[in-house]
Coordinates of C-alpha atoms in Angstrom, one line a residue:
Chain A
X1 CA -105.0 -53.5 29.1
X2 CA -104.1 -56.7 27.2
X3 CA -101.2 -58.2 28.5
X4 CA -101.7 -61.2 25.5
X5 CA -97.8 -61.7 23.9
X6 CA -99.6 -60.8 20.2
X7 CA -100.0 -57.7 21.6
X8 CA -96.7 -57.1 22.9
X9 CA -94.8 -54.2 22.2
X10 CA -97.8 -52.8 19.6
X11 CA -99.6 -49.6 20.1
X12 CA -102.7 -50.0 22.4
X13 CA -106.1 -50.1 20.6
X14 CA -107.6 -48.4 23.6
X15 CA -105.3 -45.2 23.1
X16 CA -104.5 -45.4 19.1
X17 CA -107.4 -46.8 17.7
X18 CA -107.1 -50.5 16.1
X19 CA -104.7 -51.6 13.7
X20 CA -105.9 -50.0 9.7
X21 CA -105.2 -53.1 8.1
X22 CA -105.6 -51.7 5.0
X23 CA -101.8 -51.0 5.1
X24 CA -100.9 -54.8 5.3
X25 CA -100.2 -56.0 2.0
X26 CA -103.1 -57.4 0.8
X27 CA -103.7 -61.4 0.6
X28 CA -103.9 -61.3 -3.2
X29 CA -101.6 -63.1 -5.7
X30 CA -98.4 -61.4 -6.2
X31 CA -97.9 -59.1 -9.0
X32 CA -94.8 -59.4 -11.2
X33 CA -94.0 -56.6 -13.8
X34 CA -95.6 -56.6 -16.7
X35 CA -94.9 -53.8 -18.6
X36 CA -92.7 -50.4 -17.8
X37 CA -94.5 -48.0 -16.9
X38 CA -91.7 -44.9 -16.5
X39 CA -89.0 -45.4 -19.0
X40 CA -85.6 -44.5 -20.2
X41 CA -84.8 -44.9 -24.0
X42 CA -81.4 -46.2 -25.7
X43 CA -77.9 -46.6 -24.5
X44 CA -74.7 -46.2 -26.5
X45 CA -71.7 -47.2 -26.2
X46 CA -68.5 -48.0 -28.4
X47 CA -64.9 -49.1 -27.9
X48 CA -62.3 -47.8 -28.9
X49 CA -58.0 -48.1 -28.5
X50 CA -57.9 -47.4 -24.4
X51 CA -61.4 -48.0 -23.5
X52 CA -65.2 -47.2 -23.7
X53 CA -67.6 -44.5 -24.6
X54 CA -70.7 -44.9 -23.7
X55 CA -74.0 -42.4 -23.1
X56 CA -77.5 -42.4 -22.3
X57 CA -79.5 -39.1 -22.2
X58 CA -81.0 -37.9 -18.7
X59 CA -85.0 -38.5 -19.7
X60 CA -87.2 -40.5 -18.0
X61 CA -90.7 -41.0 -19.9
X62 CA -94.3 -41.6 -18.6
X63 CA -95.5 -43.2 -21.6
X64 CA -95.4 -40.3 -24.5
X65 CA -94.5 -37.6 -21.0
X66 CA -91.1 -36.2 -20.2
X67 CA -91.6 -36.7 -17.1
X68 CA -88.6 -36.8 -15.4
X69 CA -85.5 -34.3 -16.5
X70 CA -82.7 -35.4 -14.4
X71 CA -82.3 -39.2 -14.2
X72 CA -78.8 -40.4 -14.4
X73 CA -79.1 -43.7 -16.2
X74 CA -75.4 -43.8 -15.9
X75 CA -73.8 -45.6 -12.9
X76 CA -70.2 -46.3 -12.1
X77 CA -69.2 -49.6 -10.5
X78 CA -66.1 -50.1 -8.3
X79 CA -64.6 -46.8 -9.8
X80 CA -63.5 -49.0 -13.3
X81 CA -67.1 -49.8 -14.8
X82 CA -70.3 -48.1 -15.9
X83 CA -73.5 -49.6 -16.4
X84 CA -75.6 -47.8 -19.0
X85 CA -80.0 -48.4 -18.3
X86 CA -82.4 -48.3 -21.0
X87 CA -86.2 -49.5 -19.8
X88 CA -88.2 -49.2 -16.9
X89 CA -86.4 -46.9 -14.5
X90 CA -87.9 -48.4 -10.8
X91 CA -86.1 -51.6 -12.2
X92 CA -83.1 -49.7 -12.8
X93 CA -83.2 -48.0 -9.5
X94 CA -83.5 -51.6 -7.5
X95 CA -80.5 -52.4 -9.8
X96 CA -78.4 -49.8 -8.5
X97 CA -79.2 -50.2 -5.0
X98 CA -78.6 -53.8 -5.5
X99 CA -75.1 -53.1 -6.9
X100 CA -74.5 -50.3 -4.3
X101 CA -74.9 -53.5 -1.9
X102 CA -72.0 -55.3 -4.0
X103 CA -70.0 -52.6 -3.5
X104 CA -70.3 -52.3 0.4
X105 CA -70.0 -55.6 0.6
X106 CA -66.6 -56.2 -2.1
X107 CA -64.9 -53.7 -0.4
X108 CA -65.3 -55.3 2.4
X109 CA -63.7 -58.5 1.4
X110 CA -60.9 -56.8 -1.2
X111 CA -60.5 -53.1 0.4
X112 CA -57.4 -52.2 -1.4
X113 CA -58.1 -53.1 -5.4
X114 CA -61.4 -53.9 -7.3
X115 CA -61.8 -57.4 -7.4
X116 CA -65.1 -57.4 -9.8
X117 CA -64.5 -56.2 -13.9
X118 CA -67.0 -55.1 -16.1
X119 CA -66.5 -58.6 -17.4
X120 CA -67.4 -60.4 -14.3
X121 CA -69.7 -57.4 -13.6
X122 CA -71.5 -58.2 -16.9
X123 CA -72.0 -62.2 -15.8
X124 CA -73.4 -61.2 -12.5
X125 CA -76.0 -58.7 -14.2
X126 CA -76.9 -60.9 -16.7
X127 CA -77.3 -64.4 -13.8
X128 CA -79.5 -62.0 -12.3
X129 CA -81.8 -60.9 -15.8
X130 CA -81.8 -64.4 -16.3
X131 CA -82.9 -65.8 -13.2
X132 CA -85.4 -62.9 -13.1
X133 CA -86.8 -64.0 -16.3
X134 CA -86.9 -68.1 -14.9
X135 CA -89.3 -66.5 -12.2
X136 CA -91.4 -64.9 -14.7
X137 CA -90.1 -61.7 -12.9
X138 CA -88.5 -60.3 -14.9
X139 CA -86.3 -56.6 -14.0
X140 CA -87.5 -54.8 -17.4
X141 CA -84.4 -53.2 -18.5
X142 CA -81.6 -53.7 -21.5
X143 CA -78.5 -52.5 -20.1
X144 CA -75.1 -52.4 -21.3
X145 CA -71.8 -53.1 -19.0
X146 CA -68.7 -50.8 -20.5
X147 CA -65.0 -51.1 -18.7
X148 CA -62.0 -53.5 -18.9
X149 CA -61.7 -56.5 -18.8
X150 CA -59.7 -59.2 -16.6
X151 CA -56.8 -58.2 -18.9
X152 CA -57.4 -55.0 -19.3
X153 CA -58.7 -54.8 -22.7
X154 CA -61.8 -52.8 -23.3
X155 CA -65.4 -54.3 -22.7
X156 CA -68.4 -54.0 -23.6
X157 CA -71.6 -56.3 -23.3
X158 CA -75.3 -56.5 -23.2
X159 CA -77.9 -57.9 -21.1
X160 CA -81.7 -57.6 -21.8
X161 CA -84.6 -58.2 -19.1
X162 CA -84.4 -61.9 -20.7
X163 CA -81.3 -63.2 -20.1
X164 CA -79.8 -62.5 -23.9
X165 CA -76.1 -61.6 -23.4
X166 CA -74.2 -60.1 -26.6
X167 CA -70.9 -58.3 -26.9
X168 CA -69.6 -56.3 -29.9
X169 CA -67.2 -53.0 -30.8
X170 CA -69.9 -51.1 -30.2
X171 CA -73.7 -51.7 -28.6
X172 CA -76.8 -49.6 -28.8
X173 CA -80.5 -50.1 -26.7
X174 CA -83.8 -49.4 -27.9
X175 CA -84.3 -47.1 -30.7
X176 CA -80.5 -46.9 -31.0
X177 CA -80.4 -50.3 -31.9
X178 CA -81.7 -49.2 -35.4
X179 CA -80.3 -45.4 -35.6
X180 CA -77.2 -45.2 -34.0
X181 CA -75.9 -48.4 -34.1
X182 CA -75.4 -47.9 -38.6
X183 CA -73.3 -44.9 -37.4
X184 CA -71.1 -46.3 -35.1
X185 CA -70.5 -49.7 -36.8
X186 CA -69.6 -47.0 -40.0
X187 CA -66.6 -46.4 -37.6
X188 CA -66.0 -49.6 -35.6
X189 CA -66.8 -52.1 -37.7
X190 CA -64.9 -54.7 -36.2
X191 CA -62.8 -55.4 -33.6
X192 CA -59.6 -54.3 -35.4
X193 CA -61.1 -50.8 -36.6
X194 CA -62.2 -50.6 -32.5
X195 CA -58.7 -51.2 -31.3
X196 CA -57.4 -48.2 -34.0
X197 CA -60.2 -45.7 -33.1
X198 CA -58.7 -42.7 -31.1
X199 CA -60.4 -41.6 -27.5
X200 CA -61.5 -38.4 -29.6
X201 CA -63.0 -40.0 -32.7
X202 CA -65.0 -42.2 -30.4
X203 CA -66.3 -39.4 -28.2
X204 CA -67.4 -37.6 -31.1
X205 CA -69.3 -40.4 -32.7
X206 CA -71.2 -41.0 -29.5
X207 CA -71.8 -37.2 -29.8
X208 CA -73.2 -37.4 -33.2
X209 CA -74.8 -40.9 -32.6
X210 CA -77.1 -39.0 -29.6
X211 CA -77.6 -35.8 -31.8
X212 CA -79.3 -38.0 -34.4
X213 CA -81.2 -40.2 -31.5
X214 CA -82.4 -36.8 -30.5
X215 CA -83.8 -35.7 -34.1
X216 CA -85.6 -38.6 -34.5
X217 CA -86.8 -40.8 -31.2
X218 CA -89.6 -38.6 -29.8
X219 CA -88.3 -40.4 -26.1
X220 CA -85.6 -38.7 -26.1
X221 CA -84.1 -35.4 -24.5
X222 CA -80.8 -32.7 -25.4
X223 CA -79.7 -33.2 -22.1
X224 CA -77.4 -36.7 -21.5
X225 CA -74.8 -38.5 -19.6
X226 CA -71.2 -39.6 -20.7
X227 CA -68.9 -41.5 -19.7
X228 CA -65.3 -42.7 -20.9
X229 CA -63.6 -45.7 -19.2
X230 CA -59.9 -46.2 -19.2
X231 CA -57.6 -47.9 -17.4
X232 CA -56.8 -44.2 -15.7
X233 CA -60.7 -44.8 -14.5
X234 CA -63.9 -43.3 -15.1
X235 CA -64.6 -39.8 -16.6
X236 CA -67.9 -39.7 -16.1
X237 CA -70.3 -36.4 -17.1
X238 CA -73.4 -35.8 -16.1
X239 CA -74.8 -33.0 -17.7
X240 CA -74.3 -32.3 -21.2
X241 CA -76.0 -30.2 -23.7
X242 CA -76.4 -31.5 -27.3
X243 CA -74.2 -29.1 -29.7
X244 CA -74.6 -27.8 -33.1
X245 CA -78.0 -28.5 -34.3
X246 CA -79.0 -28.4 -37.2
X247 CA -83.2 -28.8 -37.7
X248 CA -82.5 -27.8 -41.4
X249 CA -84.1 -30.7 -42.5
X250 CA -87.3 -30.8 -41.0
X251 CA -89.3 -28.5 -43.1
X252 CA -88.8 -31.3 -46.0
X253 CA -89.9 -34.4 -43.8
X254 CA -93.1 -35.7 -45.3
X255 CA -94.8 -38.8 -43.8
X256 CA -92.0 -41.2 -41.9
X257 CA -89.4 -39.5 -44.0
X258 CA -89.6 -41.2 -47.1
X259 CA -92.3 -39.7 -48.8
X260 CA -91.1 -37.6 -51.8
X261 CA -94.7 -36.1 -52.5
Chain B
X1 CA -128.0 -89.0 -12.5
X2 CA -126.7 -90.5 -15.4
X3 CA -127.0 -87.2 -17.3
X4 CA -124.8 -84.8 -14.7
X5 CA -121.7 -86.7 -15.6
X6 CA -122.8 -87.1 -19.3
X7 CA -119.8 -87.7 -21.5
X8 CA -121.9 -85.5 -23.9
X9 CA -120.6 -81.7 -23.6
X10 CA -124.1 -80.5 -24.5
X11 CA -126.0 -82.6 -22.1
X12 CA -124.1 -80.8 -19.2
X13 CA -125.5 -77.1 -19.7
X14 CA -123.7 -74.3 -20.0
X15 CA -120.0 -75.3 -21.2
X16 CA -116.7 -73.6 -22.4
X17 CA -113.5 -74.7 -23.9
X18 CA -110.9 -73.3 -21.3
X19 CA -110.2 -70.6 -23.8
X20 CA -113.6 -69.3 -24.5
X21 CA -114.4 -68.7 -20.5
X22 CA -115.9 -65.9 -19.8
X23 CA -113.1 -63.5 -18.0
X24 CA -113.3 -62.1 -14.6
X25 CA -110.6 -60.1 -14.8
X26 CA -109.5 -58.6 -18.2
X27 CA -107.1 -56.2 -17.0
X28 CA -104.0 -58.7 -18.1
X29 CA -104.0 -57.8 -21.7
X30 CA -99.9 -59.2 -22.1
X31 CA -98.1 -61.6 -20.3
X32 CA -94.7 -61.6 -20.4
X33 CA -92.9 -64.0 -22.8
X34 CA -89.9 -65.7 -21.5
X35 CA -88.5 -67.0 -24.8
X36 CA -87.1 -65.4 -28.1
X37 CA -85.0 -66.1 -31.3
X38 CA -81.5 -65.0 -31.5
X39 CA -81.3 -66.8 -35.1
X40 CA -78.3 -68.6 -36.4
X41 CA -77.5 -72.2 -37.4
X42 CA -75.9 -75.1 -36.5
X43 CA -73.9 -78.1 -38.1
X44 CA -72.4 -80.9 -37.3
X45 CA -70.8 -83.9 -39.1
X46 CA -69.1 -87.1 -37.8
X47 CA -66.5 -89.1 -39.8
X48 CA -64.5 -92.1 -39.2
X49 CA -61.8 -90.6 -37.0
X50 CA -63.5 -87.0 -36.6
X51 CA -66.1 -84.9 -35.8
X52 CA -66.8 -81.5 -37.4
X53 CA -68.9 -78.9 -35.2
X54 CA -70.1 -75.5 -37.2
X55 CA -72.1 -72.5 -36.3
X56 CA -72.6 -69.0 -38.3
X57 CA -71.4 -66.0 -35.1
X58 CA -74.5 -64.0 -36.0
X59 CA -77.1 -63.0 -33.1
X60 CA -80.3 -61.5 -33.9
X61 CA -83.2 -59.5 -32.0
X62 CA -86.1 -59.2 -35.1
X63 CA -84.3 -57.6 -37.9
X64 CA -81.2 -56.1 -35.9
X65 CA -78.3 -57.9 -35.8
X66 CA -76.7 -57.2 -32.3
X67 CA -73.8 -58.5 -32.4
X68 CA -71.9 -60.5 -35.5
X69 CA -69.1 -62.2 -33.5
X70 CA -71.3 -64.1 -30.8
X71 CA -70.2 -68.2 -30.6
X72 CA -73.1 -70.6 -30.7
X73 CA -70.2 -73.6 -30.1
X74 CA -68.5 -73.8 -26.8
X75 CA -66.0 -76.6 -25.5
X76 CA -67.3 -79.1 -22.8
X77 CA -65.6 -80.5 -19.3
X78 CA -62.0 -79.4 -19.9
X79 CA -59.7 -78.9 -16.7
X80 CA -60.7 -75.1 -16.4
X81 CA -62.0 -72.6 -17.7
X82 CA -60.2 -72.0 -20.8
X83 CA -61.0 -75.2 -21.8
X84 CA -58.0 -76.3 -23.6
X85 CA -57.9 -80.2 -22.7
X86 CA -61.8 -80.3 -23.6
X87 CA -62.9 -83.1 -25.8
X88 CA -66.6 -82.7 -26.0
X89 CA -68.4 -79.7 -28.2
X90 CA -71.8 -78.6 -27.1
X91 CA -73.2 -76.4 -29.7
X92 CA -76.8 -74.5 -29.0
X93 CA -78.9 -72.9 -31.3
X94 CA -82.4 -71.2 -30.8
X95 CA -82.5 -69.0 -27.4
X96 CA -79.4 -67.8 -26.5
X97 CA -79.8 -67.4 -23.0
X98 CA -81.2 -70.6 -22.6
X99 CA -78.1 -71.6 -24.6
X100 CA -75.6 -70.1 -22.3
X101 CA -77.2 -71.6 -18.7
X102 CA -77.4 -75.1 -20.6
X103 CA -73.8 -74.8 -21.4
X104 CA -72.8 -73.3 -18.4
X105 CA -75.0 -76.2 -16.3
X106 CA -73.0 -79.0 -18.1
X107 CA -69.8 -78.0 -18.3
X108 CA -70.3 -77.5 -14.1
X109 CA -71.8 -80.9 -14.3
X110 CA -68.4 -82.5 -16.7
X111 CA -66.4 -80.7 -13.6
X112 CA -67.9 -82.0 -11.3
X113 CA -67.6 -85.8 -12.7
X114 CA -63.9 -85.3 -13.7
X115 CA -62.9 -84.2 -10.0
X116 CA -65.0 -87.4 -8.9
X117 CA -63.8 -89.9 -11.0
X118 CA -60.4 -88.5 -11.8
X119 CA -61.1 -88.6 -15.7
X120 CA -62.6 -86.9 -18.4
X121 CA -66.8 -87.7 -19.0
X122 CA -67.1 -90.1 -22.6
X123 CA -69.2 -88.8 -25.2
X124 CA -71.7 -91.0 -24.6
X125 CA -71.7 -90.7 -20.9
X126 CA -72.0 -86.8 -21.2
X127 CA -74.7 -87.0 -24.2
X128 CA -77.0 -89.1 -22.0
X129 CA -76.3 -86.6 -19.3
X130 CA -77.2 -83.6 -21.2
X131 CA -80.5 -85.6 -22.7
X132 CA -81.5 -85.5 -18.8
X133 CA -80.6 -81.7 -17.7
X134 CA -83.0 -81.0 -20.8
X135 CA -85.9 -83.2 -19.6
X136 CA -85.0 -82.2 -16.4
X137 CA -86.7 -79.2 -17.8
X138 CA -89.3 -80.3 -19.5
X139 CA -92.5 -78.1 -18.2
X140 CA -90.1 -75.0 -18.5
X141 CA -88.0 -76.2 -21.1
X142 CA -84.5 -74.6 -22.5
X143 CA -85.3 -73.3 -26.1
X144 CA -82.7 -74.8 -28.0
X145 CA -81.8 -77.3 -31.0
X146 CA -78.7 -78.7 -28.8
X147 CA -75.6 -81.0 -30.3
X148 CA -73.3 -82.4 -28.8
X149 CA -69.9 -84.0 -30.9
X150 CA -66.5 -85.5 -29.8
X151 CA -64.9 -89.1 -29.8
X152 CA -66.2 -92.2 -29.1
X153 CA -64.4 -95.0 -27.2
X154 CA -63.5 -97.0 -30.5
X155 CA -61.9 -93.4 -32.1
X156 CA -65.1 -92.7 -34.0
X157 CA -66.1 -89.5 -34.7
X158 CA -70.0 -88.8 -32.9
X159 CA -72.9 -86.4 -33.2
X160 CA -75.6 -86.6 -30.9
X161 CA -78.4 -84.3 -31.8
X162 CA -81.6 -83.4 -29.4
X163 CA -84.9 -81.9 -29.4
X164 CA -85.7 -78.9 -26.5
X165 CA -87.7 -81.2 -24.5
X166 CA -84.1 -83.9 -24.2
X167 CA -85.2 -86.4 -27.2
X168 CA -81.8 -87.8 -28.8
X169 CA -79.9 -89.4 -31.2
X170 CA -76.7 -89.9 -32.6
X171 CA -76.5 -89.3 -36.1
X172 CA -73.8 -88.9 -38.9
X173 CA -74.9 -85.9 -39.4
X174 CA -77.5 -83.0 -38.5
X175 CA -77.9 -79.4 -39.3
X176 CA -80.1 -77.0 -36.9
X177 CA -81.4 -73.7 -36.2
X178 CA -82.8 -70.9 -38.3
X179 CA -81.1 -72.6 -41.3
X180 CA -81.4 -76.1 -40.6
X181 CA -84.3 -76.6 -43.2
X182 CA -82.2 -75.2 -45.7
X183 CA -79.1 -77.4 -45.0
X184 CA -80.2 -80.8 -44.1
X185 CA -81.8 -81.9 -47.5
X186 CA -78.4 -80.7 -49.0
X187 CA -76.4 -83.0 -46.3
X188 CA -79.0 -86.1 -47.3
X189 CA -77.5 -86.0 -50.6
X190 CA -74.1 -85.1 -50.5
X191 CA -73.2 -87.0 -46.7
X192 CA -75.0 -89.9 -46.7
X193 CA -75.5 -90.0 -50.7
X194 CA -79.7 -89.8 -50.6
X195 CA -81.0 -89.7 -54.4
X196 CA -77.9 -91.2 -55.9
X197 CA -77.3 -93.8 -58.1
X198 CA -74.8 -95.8 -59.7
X199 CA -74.9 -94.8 -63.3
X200 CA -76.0 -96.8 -66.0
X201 CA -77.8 -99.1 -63.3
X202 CA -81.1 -99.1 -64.6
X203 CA -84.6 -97.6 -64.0
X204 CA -87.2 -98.0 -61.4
X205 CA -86.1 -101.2 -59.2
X206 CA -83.6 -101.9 -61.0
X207 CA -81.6 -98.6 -59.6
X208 CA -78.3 -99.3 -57.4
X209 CA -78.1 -96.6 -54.8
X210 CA -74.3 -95.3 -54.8
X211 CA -72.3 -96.9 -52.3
X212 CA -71.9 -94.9 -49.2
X213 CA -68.4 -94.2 -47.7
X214 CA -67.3 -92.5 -45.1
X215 CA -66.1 -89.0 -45.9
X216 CA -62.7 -87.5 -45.5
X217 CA -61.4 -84.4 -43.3
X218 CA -60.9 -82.0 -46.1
X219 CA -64.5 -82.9 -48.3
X220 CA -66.0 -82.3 -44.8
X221 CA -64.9 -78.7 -44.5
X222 CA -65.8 -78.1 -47.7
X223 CA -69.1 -78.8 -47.2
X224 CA -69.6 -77.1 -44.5
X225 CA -68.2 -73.9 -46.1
X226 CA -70.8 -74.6 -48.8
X227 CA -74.0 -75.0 -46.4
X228 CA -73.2 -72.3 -44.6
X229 CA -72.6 -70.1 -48.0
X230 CA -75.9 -71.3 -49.2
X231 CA -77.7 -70.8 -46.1
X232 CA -76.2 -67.4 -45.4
X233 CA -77.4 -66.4 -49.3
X234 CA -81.3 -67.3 -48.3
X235 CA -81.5 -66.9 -44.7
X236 CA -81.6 -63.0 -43.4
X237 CA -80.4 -64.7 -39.9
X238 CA -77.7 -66.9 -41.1
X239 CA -74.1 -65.1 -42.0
X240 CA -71.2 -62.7 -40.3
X241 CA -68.4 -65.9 -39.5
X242 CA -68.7 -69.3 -39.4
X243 CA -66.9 -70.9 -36.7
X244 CA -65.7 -74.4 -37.0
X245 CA -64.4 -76.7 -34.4
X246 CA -62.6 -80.0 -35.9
X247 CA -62.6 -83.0 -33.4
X248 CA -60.0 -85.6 -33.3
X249 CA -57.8 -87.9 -31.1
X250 CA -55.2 -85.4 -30.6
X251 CA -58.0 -82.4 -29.6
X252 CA -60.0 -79.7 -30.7
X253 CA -58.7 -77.4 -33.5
X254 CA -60.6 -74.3 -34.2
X255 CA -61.3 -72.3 -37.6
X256 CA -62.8 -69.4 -38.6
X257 CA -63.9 -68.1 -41.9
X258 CA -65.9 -65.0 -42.9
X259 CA -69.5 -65.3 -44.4
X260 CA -71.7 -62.6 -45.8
X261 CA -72.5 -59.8 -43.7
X262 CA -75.1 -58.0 -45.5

């Protein structure tokens, strides 16, 4: 028996068999993210007179593989924010227990009212994308923060796995960027036209916005996540079904689209 | 012997430039990139009592324009954090993250010196200060064409303009960014009168350059309406609103005008 203090309190080698190093963590150089491997596609999101709309659908890809069905790339924060993931969804998932931490740990010090907005939830996000990029380490996501603000206007920002911060009337991730976004801006141009949209109107655009996301980006599923944020809270769904389809317009897609021959 | 530590690459076998080594390990086929462009331009313009700090509010990714409302020209060192006893503009144009943390590190760093010393930071105290937070950063450095305008202690109007790495200068006047090549031969000739002459003054040596003057308030804003309009018309990310900040003894005043959005 070895009664050595490196051996205290470890299993005996004489009854389990030595120690498989194998499961230490290797003495190689550490390995940062350098791509994302299982990914979620866009976010939306758009203001409107009360609050926020935003949606993400429920895919998670392997590459070109629907691989996952049922990932909620949703969260709420402190009961008056989302957050809305697009990119790698491990990332995502250290994100959310990292917030989840916040949480414990806010209401703590403020138990009776939410002390953190979407504003000053936005900040913190984007410190840590920032700081993560200054590491060369950087949490591959592009997310967008959607709530009220420390006045209680709407809000609605964006923070990429660099750093970039941007706010406008409304936001899209990813392939959204280039197909959704057109359609919302069509309705929320600026934000005067943001603070006149109704709760309805915006709802619906976010609708459409994901029906046309869903016709055209090959990452992307029928199946998604809303959310609407008010100062009553969060409305939060997490299992919607894209409505009223309409593939009439496939049989004449030639080439990308634009090819008339 | 004398051979083995031959000056002469050839004389020392087998040799590679860094680049041209033969990999062990191929398997990192992309590194991550810490830096992009969020586009946009810069300008800023010092006169005899005033300073005039411009930027365009348009933030690019590639081709997509995320957002067309996003400042590139924030107010320095005021008492909190609306700023509205500031003095000093800091305007940032290149990376916009890198933009934000240098903003957010000197305005924390003005703070800090006005709770210390009980007054605000000088131009020229703050402009040296921000020349060393960049070099501070110089094997990592913060991606921007940084500018820095207020008041000087005579009442003069300032511009100090710097390179990434903390290289300065103060200078009547300086245009940077995306559209910074397109404004600053335009500012040559119509701020500090480059390429003109007297009339009637002769040819060759015999030519009078026009006498420079200071320029006024109101011909100022003009001009800076008319870079921006030309800059937005041949620069895809240059447009949206251009957001002015006017310097003087009695404070910041802030304008904003629209620009094309297409």
């Amino acid at each position: 028996m070895d009664h050595r203090p490196m051996a205290w309190g470890r299993p005996r080698d004489d009854v389990y068999g030595a120690y498989d190093a194998s499961y230490v963590r290797p003495n190689d150089p550490t390995q940062h993210t350098q791509q994302p491997i299982v990914t979620g596609t866009s976010v939306l999101a758009i203001k409107f007179k009360e609050g926020v709309v935003i949606a993400a659908d429920n895919l998670a890809s392997y590459g070109s593989l629907a691989r996952f069905t049922d990932v909620k790339r949703l969260r709420t924060f402190a009961g008056t924010s989302v957050v809305g993931f697009g990119g790698d969804v491990s990332d995502m998932q250290y994100i959310n227990r990292h917030l989840t931490d916040l949480t414990l740990s806010e209401n703590y010090s403020s138990p009776d009212e939410p002390r953190l907005s979407a504003a000053n939830l936005h900040r913190y996000l984007s410190k840590l994308m920032y700081k993560r990029r200054s590491k060369f380490d950087p949490l591959w996501n592009h997310i967008l923060v959607a709530g009220l603000d420390d006045e209680g206007a709407p809000f609605l920002a964006a923070t990429d796995l660099l750093g970039t911060t941007y706010s406008a009337p409304s936001l899209a991730t990813g392939y959204g960027s280039m197909l959704a976004q057109p359609i919302m801006r069509r309705h929320a141009p600026d934000e005067e036209s943001a603070a006149q949209l109704s709760q309805e109107a915006a709802i619906e655009v976010i609708r459409e916005s994901m029906k046309v996301l869903f016709y055209r980006d090959a990452r992307s599923m029928d199946r998604y996540s809303i959310a609407v944020i008010t100062k009553d809270g969060v409305d939060l769904k997490e299992d919607e079904q894209l409505e009223g389809q309409s593939w009439a317009f496939a049989d004449r897609i030639k080439g990308y689209g634009t090819q008339t021959v | 012997m004398a051979a083995m530590f031959s000056q002469n690459p050839l004389m020392n076998g087998a040799h590679y430039a860094t680049t041209d080594a033969p990999k062990t390990n191929d398997y990192r086929e992309h590194r991550f990139y810490p830096y992009t462009d969020n586009g946009g331009t810069t300008l800023a313009i010092s006169g005899a009592d005033f300073t005039v700090m411009a930027g365009d509010t348009r933030h690019t990714s590639g081709y997509s324009i995320n957002s067309r409302t996003e400042p590139k020209l924030f107010k320095i060192g005021g008492t909190t954090a609306d700023q509205h006893d500031a003095t000093i503009v800091l305007s940032v144009c290149g990376f916009a993250a890198d933009g934000n943390a240098l903003r957010d590190q000197l305005d924390t760093i003005c703070k800090i010196y006005r709770y210390r010393h009980g007054k605000a930071m000088s131009a020229n105290a703050c402009a040296k200060r921000l020349s060393t937070i960049l070099y501070g950063k110089r094997f990592f450095p913060y991606y921007v064409h940084a500018m820095l305008g207020g008041i000087d202690e005579e009442g003069k109007g300032v511009v100090y303009s710097y390179d990434p790495v903390g290289s300065y200068e103060r200078e009547t006047c300086r245009a940077g960014g995306a559209g910074g090549s397109l404004i600053m031969p335009f500012l040559d000739n119509q701020v500090n009168f480059k390429n003109q002459y007297a009339p009637g003054s002769g040819v060759g040596h015999d030519l009078q350059e026009r006498e420079r003057r200071p320029l006024l308030l109101d011909e100022v804003e003009t001009l800076v309406k008319d870079a921006f309009d030309g800059a937005a018309e041949r620069h895809i990310e240059v447009g949206d609103s251009l957001q002015m900040f006017i310097l003087t003894k009695d404070g910041i005043e802030e304008k904003i005008l629209p620009l094309k959005k297409d």
